């Protein structure tokens, strides 16, 4: 390693895990290129970092090909054509919604950001790493990528996809000098829970058969979020994956969430399902049969207009 500061680019750095990781890595000697869609939030982040830490804000929408190309050109100029040392694919979001009712548009939006956007960004910055024969790619997945929770089926499925893609990339890229790690956060105290509830509110209509269960589930999610650790535990894992001589293939954190998921996965599937139904009140008493008039719903639960 030379005296040059290692350069890390973080997507989705305007809030939550990405924001904390940007400041955390900048404090530890990285030159952080913090990206996101909101220019005002990026400016605020750069201001908080101050002059003592090297943090460069850069607007990037991972779902926009032109935005990705523009960011890649900006990074090329910033680094003199060398490229970044570490890519942290953090941008992502999820809706809390029943599979029956979530619209096709919301399903596609989840995949555009969490899967296709991640692939597009990785392809934009990977060639420079390959040409240099060195680099790190850190994909922010979720414990929901190895164990699915009710009402997060679509979001969790994007993380299952990310797990598979990361596993393939890890084998394909290591001979080229590029290490790939997966970070699998459990419940972390960020804005994720509130934003997923907010985007899922449209599915909690009074005539929904899932209304009571969703209301109870929302309360559970809020209580879990209040007790969850802050993003520091994830930033520490990202730092280890970025700086360690031998980074791990995956980091499942925090320990409590990892143990809980391990317990459920060790049970027979029917037993684990029964526990989830009990905790979430997913039973006949709280689910109601709401008949749907012909033509009321279209493909994928999207209202017909």
mmCIF file of N, CA, C and O in Angstrom, residues 95-98 101-102 151-152 193-219 221-222 288:
data_model
loop_
_atom_site.group_PDB
_atom_site.id
_atom_site.type_symbol
_atom_site.label_atom_id
_atom_site.label_comp_id
_atom_site.label_asym_id
_atom_site.label_seq_id
_atom_site.Cartn_x
_atom_site.Cartn_y
_atom_site.Cartn_z
ATOM 1 N N UNK A 95 -40.213 -2.175 0.126
ATOM 2 C CA UNK A 95 -41.591 -1.910 0.518
ATOM 3 C C UNK A 95 -42.091 -3.007 1.455
ATOM 4 O O UNK A 95 -41.754 -4.175 1.282
ATOM 5 N N UNK A 96 -42.879 -2.627 2.442
ATOM 6 C CA UNK A 96 -43.557 -3.599 3.289
ATOM 7 C C UNK A 96 -44.946 -3.803 2.706
ATOM 8 O O UNK A 96 -45.801 -2.918 2.836
ATOM 9 N N UNK A 97 -45.179 -4.939 2.061
ATOM 10 C CA UNK A 97 -46.444 -5.139 1.355
ATOM 11 C C UNK A 97 -46.722 -6.617 1.152
ATOM 12 O O UNK A 97 -45.796 -7.410 0.946
ATOM 13 N N UNK A 98 -48.008 -7.019 1.201
ATOM 14 C CA UNK A 98 -48.363 -8.413 0.911
ATOM 15 C C UNK A 98 -48.087 -8.745 -0.557
ATOM 16 O O UNK A 98 -48.284 -7.897 -1.436
ATOM 17 N N UNK A 101 -50.889 -8.023 -3.059
ATOM 18 C CA UNK A 101 -51.344 -6.671 -3.341
ATOM 19 C C UNK A 101 -50.280 -5.746 -3.905
ATOM 20 O O UNK A 101 -50.609 -4.719 -4.494
ATOM 21 N N UNK A 102 -49.005 -6.063 -3.749
ATOM 22 C CA UNK A 102 -47.966 -5.144 -4.217
ATOM 23 C C UNK A 102 -48.051 -4.998 -5.733
ATOM 24 O O UNK A 102 -48.235 -5.965 -6.469
ATOM 25 N N UNK A 151 -44.398 -10.067 4.369
ATOM 26 C CA UNK A 151 -44.593 -8.686 3.912
ATOM 27 C C UNK A 151 -43.331 -8.044 3.354
ATOM 28 O O UNK A 151 -43.373 -6.918 2.866
ATOM 29 N N UNK A 152 -42.206 -8.734 3.454
ATOM 30 C CA UNK A 152 -40.979 -8.245 2.833
ATOM 31 C C UNK A 152 -40.514 -9.209 1.735
ATOM 32 O O UNK A 152 -39.331 -9.236 1.397
ATOM 33 N N UNK A 193 -36.760 1.237 8.269
ATOM 34 C CA UNK A 193 -38.053 0.750 8.751
ATOM 35 C C UNK A 193 -39.160 1.761 8.496
ATOM 36 O O UNK A 193 -40.232 1.420 7.975
ATOM 37 N N UNK A 194 -38.915 3.020 8.855
ATOM 38 C CA UNK A 194 -39.951 4.035 8.670
ATOM 39 C C UNK A 194 -40.272 4.246 7.194
ATOM 40 O O UNK A 194 -41.441 4.416 6.820
ATOM 41 N N UNK A 195 -39.250 4.221 6.337
ATOM 42 C CA UNK A 195 -39.506 4.434 4.911
ATOM 43 C C UNK A 195 -40.235 3.252 4.294
ATOM 44 O O UNK A 195 -41.106 3.426 3.434
ATOM 45 N N UNK A 196 -39.914 2.028 4.729
ATOM 46 C CA UNK A 196 -40.601 0.859 4.177
ATOM 47 C C UNK A 196 -42.058 0.831 4.629
ATOM 48 O O UNK A 196 -42.948 0.452 3.868
ATOM 49 N N UNK A 197 -42.303 1.272 5.866
ATOM 50 C CA UNK A 197 -43.682 1.366 6.358
ATOM 51 C C UNK A 197 -44.441 2.446 5.589
ATOM 52 O O UNK A 197 -45.592 2.255 5.194
ATOM 53 N N UNK A 198 -43.773 3.572 5.379
ATOM 54 C CA UNK A 198 -44.425 4.680 4.670
ATOM 55 C C UNK A 198 -44.815 4.279 3.251
ATOM 56 O O UNK A 198 -45.929 4.552 2.808
ATOM 57 N N UNK A 199 -43.892 3.627 2.536
ATOM 58 C CA UNK A 199 -44.213 3.232 1.168
ATOM 59 C C UNK A 199 -45.249 2.117 1.142
ATOM 60 O O UNK A 199 -45.965 1.956 0.153
ATOM 61 N N UNK A 200 -45.346 1.358 2.245
ATOM 62 C CA UNK A 200 -46.321 0.273 2.297
ATOM 63 C C UNK A 200 -47.675 0.670 2.843
ATOM 64 O O UNK A 200 -48.608 -0.142 2.847
ATOM 65 N N UNK A 201 -47.809 1.936 3.285
ATOM 66 C CA UNK A 201 -49.080 2.375 3.855
ATOM 67 C C UNK A 201 -50.236 2.247 2.877
ATOM 68 O O UNK A 201 -51.383 2.026 3.279
ATOM 69 N N UNK A 202 -49.937 2.390 1.591
ATOM 70 C CA UNK A 202 -51.011 2.327 0.601
ATOM 71 C C UNK A 202 -51.641 0.944 0.516
ATOM 72 O O UNK A 202 -52.720 0.789 -0.050
ATOM 73 N N UNK A 203 -50.962 -0.049 1.097
ATOM 74 C CA UNK A 203 -51.507 -1.402 1.094
ATOM 75 C C UNK A 203 -52.252 -1.733 2.388
ATOM 76 O O UNK A 203 -52.706 -2.857 2.569
ATOM 77 N N UNK A 204 -52.377 -0.750 3.281
ATOM 78 C CA UNK A 204 -53.079 -0.965 4.546
ATOM 79 C C UNK A 204 -54.474 -0.332 4.521
ATOM 80 O O UNK A 204 -54.926 0.258 5.490
ATOM 81 N N UNK A 205 -55.161 -0.460 3.413
ATOM 82 C CA UNK A 205 -56.513 0.082 3.286
ATOM 83 C C UNK A 205 -57.478 -0.727 4.140
ATOM 84 O O UNK A 205 -57.266 -1.922 4.380
ATOM 85 N N UNK A 206 -58.566 -0.105 4.615
ATOM 86 C CA UNK A 206 -59.510 -0.800 5.504
ATOM 87 C C UNK A 206 -60.111 -2.061 4.891
ATOM 88 O O UNK A 206 -60.455 -2.998 5.629
ATOM 89 N N UNK A 207 -60.243 -2.104 3.563
ATOM 90 C CA UNK A 207 -60.859 -3.267 2.937
ATOM 91 C C UNK A 207 -59.843 -4.366 2.620
ATOM 92 O O UNK A 207 -60.200 -5.409 2.072
ATOM 93 N N UNK A 208 -58.587 -4.140 2.991
ATOM 94 C CA UNK A 208 -57.564 -5.150 2.728
ATOM 95 C C UNK A 208 -57.713 -6.319 3.697
ATOM 96 O O UNK A 208 -57.892 -6.112 4.908
ATOM 97 N N UNK A 209 -57.614 -7.557 3.224
ATOM 98 C CA UNK A 209 -57.675 -8.705 4.141
ATOM 99 C C UNK A 209 -56.488 -8.750 5.098
ATOM 100 O O UNK A 209 -56.523 -9.452 6.102
ATOM 101 N N UNK A 210 -55.453 -7.982 4.783
ATOM 102 C CA UNK A 210 -54.233 -8.003 5.597
ATOM 103 C C UNK A 210 -54.140 -6.801 6.536
ATOM 104 O O UNK A 210 -53.123 -6.635 7.221
ATOM 105 N N UNK A 211 -55.187 -5.956 6.588
ATOM 106 C CA UNK A 211 -55.100 -4.686 7.317
ATOM 107 C C UNK A 211 -54.719 -4.873 8.784
ATOM 108 O O UNK A 211 -53.819 -4.197 9.299
ATOM 109 N N UNK A 212 -55.386 -5.786 9.492
ATOM 110 C CA UNK A 212 -55.103 -5.978 10.920
ATOM 111 C C UNK A 212 -53.689 -6.507 11.140
ATOM 112 O O UNK A 212 -52.976 -6.051 12.048
ATOM 113 N N UNK A 213 -53.305 -7.461 10.320
ATOM 114 C CA UNK A 213 -51.977 -8.061 10.480
ATOM 115 C C UNK A 213 -50.895 -7.037 10.149
ATOM 116 O O UNK A 213 -49.871 -6.945 10.837
ATOM 117 N N UNK A 214 -51.120 -6.257 9.109
ATOM 118 C CA UNK A 214 -50.153 -5.229 8.743
ATOM 119 C C UNK A 214 -49.992 -4.196 9.859
ATOM 120 O O UNK A 214 -48.875 -3.761 10.156
ATOM 121 N N UNK A 215 -51.105 -3.809 10.481
ATOM 122 C CA UNK A 215 -51.039 -2.841 11.575
ATOM 123 C C UNK A 215 -50.225 -3.401 12.743
ATOM 124 O O UNK A 215 -49.389 -2.699 13.330
ATOM 125 N N UNK A 216 -50.470 -4.661 13.083
ATOM 126 C CA UNK A 216 -49.701 -5.299 14.155
ATOM 127 C C UNK A 216 -48.231 -5.422 13.769
ATOM 128 O O UNK A 216 -47.338 -5.140 14.583
ATOM 129 N N UNK A 217 -47.987 -5.819 12.536
ATOM 130 C CA UNK A 217 -46.618 -6.005 12.050
ATOM 131 C C UNK A 217 -45.859 -4.678 12.060
ATOM 132 O O UNK A 217 -44.673 -4.628 12.402
ATOM 133 N N UNK A 218 -46.557 -3.597 11.709
ATOM 134 C CA UNK A 218 -45.946 -2.273 11.736
ATOM 135 C C UNK A 218 -45.495 -1.916 13.148
ATOM 136 O O UNK A 218 -44.390 -1.389 13.353
ATOM 137 N N UNK A 219 -46.330 -2.222 14.134
ATOM 138 C CA UNK A 219 -45.955 -1.967 15.520
ATOM 139 C C UNK A 219 -44.738 -2.775 15.944
ATOM 140 O O UNK A 219 -43.841 -2.259 16.626
ATOM 141 N N UNK A 221 -42.376 -3.891 13.973
ATOM 142 C CA UNK A 221 -41.209 -3.353 13.274
ATOM 143 C C UNK A 221 -40.696 -2.086 13.952
ATOM 144 O O UNK A 221 -39.482 -1.891 14.093
ATOM 145 N N UNK A 222 -41.597 -1.231 14.395
ATOM 146 C CA UNK A 222 -41.190 0.009 15.060
ATOM 147 C C UNK A 222 -40.499 -0.277 16.392
ATOM 148 O O UNK A 222 -39.500 0.363 16.731
ATOM 149 N N UNK A 288 -58.931 -11.418 7.115
ATOM 150 C CA UNK A 288 -60.319 -11.499 6.702
ATOM 151 C C UNK A 288 -60.402 -11.693 5.194
ATOM 152 O O UNK A 288 -59.558 -11.212 4.440
#
